[in-house]
GROMACS .gro file of C-alpha atoms in nm:
model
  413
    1UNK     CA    1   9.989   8.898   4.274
    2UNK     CA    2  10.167   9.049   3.942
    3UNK     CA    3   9.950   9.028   3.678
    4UNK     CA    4  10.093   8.979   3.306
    5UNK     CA    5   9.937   8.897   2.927
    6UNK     CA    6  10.113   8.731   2.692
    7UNK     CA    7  10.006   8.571   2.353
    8UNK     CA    8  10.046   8.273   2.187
    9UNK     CA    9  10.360   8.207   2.031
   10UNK     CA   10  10.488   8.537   2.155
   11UNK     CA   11  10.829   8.593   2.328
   12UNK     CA   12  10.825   8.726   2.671
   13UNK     CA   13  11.181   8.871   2.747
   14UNK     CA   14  11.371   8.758   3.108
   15UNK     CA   15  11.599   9.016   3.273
   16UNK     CA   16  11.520   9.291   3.535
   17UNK     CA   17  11.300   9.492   3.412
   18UNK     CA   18  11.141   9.319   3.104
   19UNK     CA   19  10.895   9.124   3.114
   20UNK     CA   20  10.954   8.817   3.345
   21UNK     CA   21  11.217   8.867   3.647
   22UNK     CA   22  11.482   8.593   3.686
   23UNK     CA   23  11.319   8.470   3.955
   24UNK     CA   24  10.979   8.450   3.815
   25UNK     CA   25  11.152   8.276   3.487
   26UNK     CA   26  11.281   8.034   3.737
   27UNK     CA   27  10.977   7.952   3.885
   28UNK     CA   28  10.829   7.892   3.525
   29UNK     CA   29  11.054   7.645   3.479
   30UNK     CA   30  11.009   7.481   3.724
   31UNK     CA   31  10.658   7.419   3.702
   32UNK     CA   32  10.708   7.310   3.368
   33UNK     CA   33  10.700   6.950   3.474
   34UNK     CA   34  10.333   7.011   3.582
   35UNK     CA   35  10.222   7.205   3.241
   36UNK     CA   36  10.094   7.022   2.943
   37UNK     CA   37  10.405   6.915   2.741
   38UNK     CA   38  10.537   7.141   2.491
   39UNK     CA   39  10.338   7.437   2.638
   40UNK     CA   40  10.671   7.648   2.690
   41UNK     CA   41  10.972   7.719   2.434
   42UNK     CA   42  11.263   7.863   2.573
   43UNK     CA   43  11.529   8.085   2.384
   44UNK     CA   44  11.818   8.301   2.511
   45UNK     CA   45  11.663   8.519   2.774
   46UNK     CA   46  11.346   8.467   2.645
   47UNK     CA   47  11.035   8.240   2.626
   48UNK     CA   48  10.705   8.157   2.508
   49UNK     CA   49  10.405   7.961   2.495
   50UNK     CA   50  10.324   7.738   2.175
   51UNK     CA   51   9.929   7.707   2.080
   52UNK     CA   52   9.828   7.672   2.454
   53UNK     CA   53   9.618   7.977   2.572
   54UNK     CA   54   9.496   8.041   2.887
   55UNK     CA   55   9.610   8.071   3.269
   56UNK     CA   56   9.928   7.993   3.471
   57UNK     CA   57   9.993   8.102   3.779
   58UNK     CA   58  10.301   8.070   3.977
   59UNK     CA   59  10.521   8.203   4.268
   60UNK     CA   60  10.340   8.562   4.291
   61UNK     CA   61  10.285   8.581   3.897
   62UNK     CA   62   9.987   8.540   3.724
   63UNK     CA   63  10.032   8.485   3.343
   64UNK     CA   64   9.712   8.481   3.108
   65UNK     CA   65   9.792   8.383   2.777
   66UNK     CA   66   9.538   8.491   2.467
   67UNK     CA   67   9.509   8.373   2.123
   68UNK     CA   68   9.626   8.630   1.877
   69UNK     CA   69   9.485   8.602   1.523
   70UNK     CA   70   9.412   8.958   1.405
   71UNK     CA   71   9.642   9.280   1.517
   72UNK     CA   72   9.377   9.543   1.583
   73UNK     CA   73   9.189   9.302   1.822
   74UNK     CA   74   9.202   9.451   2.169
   75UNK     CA   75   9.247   9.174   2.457
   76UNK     CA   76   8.922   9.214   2.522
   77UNK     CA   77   8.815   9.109   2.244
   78UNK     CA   78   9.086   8.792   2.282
   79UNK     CA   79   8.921   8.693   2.586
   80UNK     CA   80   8.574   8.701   2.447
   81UNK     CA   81   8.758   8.474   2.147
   82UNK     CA   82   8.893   8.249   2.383
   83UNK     CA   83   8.565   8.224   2.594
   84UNK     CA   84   8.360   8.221   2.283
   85UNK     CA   85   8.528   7.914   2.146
   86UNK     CA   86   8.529   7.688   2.484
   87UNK     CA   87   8.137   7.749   2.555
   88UNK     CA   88   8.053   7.600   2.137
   89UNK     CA   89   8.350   7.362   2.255
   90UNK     CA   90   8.155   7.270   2.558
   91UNK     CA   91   8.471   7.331   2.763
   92UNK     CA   92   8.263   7.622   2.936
   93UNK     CA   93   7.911   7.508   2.913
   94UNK     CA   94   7.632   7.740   2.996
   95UNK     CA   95   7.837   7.990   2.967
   96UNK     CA   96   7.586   8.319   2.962
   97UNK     CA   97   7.858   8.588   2.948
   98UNK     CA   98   7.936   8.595   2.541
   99UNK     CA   99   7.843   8.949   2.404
  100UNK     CA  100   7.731   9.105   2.752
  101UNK     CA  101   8.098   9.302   2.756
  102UNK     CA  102   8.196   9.118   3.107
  103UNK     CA  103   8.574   9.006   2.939
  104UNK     CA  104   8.703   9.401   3.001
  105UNK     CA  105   9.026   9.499   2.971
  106UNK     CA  106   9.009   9.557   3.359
  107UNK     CA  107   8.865   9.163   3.360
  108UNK     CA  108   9.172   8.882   3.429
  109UNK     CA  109   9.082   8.576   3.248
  110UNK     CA  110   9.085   8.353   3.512
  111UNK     CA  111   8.845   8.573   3.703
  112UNK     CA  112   8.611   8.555   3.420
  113UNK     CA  113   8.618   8.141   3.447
  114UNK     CA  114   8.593   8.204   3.846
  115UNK     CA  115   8.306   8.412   3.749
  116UNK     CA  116   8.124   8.192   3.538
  117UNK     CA  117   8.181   7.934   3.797
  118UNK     CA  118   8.020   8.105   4.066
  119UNK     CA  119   7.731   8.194   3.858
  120UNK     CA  120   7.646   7.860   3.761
  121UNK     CA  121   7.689   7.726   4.133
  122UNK     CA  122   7.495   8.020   4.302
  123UNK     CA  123   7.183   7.922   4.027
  124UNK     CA  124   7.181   7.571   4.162
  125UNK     CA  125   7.246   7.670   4.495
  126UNK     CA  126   6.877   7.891   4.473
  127UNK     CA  127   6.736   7.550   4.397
  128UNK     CA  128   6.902   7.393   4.761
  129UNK     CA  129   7.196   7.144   4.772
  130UNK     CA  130   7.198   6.837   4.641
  131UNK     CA  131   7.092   6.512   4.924
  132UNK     CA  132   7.114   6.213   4.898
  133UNK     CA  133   7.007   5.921   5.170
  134UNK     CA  134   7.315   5.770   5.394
  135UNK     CA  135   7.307   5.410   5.548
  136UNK     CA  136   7.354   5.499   5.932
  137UNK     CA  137   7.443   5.273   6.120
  138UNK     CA  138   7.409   5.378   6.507
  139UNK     CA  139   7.278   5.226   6.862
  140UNK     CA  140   7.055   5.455   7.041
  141UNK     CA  141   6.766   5.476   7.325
  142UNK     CA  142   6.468   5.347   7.114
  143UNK     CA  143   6.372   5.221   6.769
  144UNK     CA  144   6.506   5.397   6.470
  145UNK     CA  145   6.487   5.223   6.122
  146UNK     CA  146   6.509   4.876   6.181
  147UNK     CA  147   6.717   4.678   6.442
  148UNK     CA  148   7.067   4.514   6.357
  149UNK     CA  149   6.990   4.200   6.503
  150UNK     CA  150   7.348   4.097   6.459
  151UNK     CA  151   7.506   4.409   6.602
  152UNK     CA  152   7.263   4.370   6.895
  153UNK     CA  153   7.362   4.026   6.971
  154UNK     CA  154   7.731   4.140   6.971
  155UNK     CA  155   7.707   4.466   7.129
  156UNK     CA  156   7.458   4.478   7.338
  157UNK     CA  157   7.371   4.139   7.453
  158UNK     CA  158   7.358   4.229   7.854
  159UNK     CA  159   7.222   4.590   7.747
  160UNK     CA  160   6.842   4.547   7.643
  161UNK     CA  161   6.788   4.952   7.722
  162UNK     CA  162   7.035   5.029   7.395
  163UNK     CA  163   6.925   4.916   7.074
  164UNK     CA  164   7.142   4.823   6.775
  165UNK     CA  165   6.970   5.007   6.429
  166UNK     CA  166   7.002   5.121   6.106
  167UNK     CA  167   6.850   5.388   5.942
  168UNK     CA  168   6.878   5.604   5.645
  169UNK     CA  169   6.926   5.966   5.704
  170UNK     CA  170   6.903   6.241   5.377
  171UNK     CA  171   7.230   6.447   5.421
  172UNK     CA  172   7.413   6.677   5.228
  173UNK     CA  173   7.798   6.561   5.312
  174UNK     CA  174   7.766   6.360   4.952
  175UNK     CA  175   8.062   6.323   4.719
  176UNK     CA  176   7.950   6.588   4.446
  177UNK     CA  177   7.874   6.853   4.728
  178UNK     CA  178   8.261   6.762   4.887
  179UNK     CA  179   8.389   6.816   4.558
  180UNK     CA  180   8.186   7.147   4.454
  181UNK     CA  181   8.323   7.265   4.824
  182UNK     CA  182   8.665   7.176   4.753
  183UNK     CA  183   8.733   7.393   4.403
  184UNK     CA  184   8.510   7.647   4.543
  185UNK     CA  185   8.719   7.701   4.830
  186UNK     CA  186   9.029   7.690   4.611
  187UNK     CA  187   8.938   7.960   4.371
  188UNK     CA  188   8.849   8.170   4.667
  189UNK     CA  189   9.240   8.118   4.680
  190UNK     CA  190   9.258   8.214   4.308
  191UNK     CA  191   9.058   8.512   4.255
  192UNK     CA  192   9.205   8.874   4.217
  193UNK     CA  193   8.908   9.067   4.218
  194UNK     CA  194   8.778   9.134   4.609
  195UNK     CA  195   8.436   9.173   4.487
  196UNK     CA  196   8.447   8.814   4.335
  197UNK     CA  197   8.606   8.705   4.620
  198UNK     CA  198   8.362   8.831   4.875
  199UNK     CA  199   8.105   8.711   4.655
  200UNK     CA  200   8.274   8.345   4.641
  201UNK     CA  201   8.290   8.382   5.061
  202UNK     CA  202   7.907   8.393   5.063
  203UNK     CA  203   7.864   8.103   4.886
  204UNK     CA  204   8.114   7.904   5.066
  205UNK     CA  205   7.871   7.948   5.351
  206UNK     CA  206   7.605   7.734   5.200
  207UNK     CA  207   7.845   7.481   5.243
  208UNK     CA  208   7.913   7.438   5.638
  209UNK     CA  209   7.755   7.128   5.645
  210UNK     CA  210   7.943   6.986   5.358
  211UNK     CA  211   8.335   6.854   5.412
  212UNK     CA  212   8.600   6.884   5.155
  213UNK     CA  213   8.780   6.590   4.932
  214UNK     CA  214   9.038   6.395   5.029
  215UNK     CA  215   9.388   6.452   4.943
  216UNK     CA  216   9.354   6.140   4.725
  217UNK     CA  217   8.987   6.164   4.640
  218UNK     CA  218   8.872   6.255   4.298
  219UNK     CA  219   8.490   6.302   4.338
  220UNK     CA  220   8.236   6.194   4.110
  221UNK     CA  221   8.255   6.318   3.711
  222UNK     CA  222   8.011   6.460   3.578
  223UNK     CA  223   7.892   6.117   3.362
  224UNK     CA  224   7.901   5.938   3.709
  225UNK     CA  225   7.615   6.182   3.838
  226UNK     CA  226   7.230   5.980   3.866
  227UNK     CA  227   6.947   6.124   3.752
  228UNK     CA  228   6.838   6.365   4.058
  229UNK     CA  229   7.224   6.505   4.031
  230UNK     CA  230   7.265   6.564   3.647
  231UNK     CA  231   7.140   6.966   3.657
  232UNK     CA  232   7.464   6.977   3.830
  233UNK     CA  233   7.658   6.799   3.510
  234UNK     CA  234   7.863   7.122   3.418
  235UNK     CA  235   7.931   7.254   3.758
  236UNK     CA  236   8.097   6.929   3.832
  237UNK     CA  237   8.284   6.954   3.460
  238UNK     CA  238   8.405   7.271   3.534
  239UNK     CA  239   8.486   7.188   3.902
  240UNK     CA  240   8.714   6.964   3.812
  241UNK     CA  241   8.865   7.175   3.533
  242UNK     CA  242   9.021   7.376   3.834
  243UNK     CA  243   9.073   7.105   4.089
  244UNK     CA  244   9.314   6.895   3.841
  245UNK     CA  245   9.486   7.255   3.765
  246UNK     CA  246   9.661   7.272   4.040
  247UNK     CA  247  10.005   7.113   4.178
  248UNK     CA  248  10.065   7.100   4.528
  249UNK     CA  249  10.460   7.067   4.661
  250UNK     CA  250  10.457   6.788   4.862
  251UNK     CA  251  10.698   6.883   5.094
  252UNK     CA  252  10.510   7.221   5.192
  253UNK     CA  253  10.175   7.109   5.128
  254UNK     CA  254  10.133   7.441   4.971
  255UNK     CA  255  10.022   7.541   4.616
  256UNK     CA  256  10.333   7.554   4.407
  257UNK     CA  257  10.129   7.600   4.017
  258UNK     CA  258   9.808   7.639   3.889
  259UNK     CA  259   9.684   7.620   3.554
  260UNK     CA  260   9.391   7.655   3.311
  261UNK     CA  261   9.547   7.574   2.954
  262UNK     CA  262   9.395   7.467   2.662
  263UNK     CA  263   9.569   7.298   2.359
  264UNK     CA  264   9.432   7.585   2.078
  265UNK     CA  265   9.453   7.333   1.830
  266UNK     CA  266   9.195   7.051   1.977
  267UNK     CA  267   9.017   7.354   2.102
  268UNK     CA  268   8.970   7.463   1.712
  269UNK     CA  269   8.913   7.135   1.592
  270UNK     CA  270   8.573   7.088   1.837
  271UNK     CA  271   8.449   7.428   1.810
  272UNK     CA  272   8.427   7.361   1.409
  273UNK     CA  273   8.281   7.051   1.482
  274UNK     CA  274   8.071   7.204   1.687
  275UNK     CA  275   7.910   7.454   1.420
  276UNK     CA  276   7.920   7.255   1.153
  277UNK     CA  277   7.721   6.996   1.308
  278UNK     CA  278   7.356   7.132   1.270
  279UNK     CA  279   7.469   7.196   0.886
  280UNK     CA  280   7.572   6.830   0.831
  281UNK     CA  281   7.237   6.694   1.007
  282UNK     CA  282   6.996   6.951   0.772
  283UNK     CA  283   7.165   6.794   0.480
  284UNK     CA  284   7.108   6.436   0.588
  285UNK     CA  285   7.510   6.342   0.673
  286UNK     CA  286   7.654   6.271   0.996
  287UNK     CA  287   7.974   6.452   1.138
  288UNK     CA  288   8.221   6.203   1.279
  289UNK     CA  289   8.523   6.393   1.474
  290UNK     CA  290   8.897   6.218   1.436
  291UNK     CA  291   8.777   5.966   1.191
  292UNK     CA  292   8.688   5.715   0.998
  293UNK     CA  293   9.057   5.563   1.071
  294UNK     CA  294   9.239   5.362   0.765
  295UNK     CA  295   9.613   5.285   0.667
  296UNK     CA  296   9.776   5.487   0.380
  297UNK     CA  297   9.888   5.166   0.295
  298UNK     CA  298   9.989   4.814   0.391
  299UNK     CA  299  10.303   4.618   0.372
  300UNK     CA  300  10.341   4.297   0.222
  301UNK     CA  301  10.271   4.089   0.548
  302UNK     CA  302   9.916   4.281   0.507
  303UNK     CA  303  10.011   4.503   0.807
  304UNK     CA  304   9.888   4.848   0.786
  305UNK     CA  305  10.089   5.163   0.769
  306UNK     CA  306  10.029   5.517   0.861
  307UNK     CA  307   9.701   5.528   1.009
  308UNK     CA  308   9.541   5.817   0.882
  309UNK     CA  309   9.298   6.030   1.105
  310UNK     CA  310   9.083   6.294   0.927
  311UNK     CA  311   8.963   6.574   1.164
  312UNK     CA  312   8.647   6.595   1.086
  313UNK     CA  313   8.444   6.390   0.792
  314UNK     CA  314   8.071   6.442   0.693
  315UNK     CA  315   7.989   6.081   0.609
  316UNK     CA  316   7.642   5.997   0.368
  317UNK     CA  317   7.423   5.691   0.496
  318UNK     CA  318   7.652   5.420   0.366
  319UNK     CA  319   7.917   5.600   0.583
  320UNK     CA  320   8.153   5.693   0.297
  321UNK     CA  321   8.303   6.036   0.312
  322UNK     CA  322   8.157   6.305   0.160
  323UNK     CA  323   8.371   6.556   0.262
  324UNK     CA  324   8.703   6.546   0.464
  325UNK     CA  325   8.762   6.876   0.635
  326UNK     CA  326   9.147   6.962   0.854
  327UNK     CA  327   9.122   7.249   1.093
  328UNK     CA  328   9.428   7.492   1.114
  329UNK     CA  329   9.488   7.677   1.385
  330UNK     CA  330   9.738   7.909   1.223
  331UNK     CA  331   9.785   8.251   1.088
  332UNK     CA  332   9.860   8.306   0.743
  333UNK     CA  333  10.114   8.509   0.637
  334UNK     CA  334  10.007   8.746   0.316
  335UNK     CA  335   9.750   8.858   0.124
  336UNK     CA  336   9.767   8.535  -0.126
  337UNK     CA  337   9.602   8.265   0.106
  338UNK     CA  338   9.679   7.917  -0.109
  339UNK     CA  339  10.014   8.046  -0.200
  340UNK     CA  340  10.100   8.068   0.198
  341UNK     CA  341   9.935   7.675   0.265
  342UNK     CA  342  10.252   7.445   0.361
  343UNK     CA  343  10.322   7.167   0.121
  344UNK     CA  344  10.258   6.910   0.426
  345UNK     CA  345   9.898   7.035   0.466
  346UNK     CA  346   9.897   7.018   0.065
  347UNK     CA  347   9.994   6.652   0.097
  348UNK     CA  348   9.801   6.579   0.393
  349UNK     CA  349   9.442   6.677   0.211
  350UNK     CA  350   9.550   6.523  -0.095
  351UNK     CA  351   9.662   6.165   0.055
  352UNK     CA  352   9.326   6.154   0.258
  353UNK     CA  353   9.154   6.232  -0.115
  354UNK     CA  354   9.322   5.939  -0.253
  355UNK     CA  355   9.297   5.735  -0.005
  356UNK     CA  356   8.889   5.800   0.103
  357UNK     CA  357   8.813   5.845  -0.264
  358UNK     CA  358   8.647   6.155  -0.128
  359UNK     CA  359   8.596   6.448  -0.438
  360UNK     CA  360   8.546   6.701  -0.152
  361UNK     CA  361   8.849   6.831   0.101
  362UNK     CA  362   8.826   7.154   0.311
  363UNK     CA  363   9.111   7.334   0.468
  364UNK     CA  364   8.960   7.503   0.764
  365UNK     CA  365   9.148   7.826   0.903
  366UNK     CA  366   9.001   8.071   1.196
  367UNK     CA  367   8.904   8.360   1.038
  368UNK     CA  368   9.197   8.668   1.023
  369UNK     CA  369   9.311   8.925   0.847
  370UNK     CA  370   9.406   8.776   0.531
  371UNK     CA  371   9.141   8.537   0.535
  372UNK     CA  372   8.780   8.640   0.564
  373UNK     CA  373   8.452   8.457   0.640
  374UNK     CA  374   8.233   8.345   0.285
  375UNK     CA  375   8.574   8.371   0.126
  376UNK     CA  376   8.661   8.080  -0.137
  377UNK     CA  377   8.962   7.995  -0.240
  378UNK     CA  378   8.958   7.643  -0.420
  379UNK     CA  379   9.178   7.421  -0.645
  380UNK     CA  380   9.181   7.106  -0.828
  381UNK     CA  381   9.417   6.803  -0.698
  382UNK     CA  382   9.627   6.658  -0.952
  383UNK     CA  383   9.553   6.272  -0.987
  384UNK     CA  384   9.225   6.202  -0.784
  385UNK     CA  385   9.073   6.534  -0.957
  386UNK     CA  386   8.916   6.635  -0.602
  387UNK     CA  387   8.877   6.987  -0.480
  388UNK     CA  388   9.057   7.130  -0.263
  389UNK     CA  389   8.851   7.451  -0.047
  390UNK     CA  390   9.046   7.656   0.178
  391UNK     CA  391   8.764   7.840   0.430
  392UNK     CA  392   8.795   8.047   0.718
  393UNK     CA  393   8.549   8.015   0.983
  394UNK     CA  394   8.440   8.304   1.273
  395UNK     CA  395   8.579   8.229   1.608
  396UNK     CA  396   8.289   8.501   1.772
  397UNK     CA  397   8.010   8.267   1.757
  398UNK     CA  398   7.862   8.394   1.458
  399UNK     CA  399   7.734   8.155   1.192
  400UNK     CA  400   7.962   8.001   0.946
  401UNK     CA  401   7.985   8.102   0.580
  402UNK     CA  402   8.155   7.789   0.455
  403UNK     CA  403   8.128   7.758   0.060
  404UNK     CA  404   8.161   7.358  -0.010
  405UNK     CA  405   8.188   7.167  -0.296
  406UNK     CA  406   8.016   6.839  -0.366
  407UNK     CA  407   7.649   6.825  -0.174
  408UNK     CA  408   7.736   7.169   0.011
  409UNK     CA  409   7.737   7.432  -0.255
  410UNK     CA  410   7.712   7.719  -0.083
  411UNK     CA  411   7.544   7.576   0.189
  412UNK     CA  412   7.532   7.761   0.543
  413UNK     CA  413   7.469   7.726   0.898
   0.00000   0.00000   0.00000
């Protein structure tokens, strides 16, 4: 398997020699029916991946894609960003590797997930599989359960010596066990690392008395899981995270694709959420993600127009917005931050000022080069007379530094 990091919104050359083969460009393509849309951007002998970062894996080629905000970060360091930023997500929950130095430079990112994976399962696993009881439904030699008094009439009428019962058996062939077994067993398939791999082998066999899913069967989610199963909530999260990852051709039965990618720009917008929340609940407000929802405005039939979607608002116990805040997931470009804001987010923060009659909007960038945590760079909006913040906040983990205006003046996490 040919191993091979790119980074977000960087080109990746085609040709013999550079950095994708023909034939490996090829096979891109055409698993790009399979990838999340607008993943890949083509150019002449060249292409790239948009704001999607993570893992793709096809025909013999293994492509791990990082985020790249800062130029002297090594990939390391990428991975730990990338890693860091699902766990607050919740993408990677109980993830115990941040700051322990396991995302190396020798380290593929995928094997890191299949890592984390295998961690998680071999805790539970130390606590037994999950059972659950099974309706059984069998004839046998003497009195098990109760007696199918129905069945026994039918089937064994002229046999009195065989008796018709049903019983309950505990058994551990149970849907979430079938579906733990089944991405366990394919990221045995997945792994690069033969100490991973061996280790992933040993806890396969905990599973010989457990079957595999369907071809059609989906298993439980981890919101479908009772009481007795819920410990096993993110194993079965992050179980299917890998399961719906990968395409099978139909005609081979074979693997064709497999991928782990994550929209960077969603992925921003919840880990903010995500750290500001505990901020917005010490000052009495609650955080509301892609909302409240209202028109820009409304035609003369009284139908609305241009429903407007804030990506995260702090709303005060009346549930009017405080403060409005738009993640970014971009890099600026220059050492004067406002001057390098697009007019569109300019309009964007200054329509949902107007329109919420909120005195308080935040432009929230990752933190970069040219943009530093407990930085503030504010102005005042023409018209509504609201201020406008422009913020960066750390994508390691750390604690936000996020100078508001309005109730959170200088107010951190």
């Amino acid at each position: 398997m040919r191993q091979l990091t790119a980074y977000e919104h960087g080109w990746m050359e085609v040709g013999e020699g550079r950095d994708l083969a023909p034939h490996e460009a090829e096979a891109l393509a055409t698993a790009e029916n399979v990838l999340p849309p607008g993943c890949l951007q083509w150019g002449h002998r060249r292409v790239k991946f948009t704001q999607f970062c993570g893992v793709v894996q096809v025909d013999g080629l293994q492509v791990e894609v990082l985020p790249k905000l800062t130029p002297y970060q090594t990939e390391a360091q990428q991975r730990d960003t990338l890693l860091t930023m699902l766990a607050c997500a919740g993408d990677l929950e109980a993830v115990d590797t941040l700051g322990a130095g396991l995302a190396t430079s020798r380290t593929t990112l995928l094997d890191l997930f299949i890592r984390h994976f295998a961690r998680l399962l071999e805790r539970q696993l130390q606590q037994g599989l999950l059972r659950d009881y099974r309706d059984i439904d069998d004839t046998l030699d003497q009195v098990r359960g109760r007696i199918d008094l129905v069945r026994q009439q039918r089937e064994n009428l002229f046999k009195p010596q065989r008796l018709a019962c049903r019983y309950s058996e505990l058994i551990a062939d149970i849907p979430a066990n079938r579906l733990l077994h089944s991405a366990l067993r394919l990221v045995i398939s997945l792994a690069t690392s033969p100490l991973l791999a061996q280790q992933l082998h040993a806890l396969r066999m905990r599973f010989g008395e457990v079957g595999t899913l369907a071809p059609h069967e989906c298993g439980p989610t981890a919101e479908q899981l009772n009481r007795m199963q819920s410990r096993y909530a993110p194993l079965v999260a992050l179980a299917h995270l890998f399961l719906d990852g990968q395409f099978l051709d139909a005609r081979s039965g074979r693997q064709q694709a497999f991928s782990l990618l994550f929209d960077m720009n969603r992925l921003f917008e919840r880990y903010t959420a995500s750290r500001l929340r505990p901020l917005a609940r010490r000052k009495g407000l609650k955080l509301m993600e892609q909302g409240p929802r209202r028109h820009l405005g409304h035609g003369d039939s009284g139908r609305g127009r241009l429903l407007m979607r804030p990506d995260i608002s702090l709303l005060d116990e009346s549930r009017r917005p405080v403060v409005i805040l738009d993640t970014k997931w971009k890099r600026i470009e220059g050492s004067d931050a406002l001057a390098a804001l697009s007019s569109a987010d300019l309009y964007q923060l200054a329509a949902y000022a107007s329109a919420y009659g909120c005195g308080s909007v935040v432009l929230l960038y990752p933190e970069q080069a040219h943009l530093r945590a407990g930085q503030r760079h504010a102005m005042t909006l023409a018209g509504s007379g609201a201020r406008l913040t422009l913020a960066a906040m750390p994508v390691d983990g750390k604690a936000p530094e996020i100078e508001l205006s309005g109730p959170l003046v200088a107010a951190h996490v």
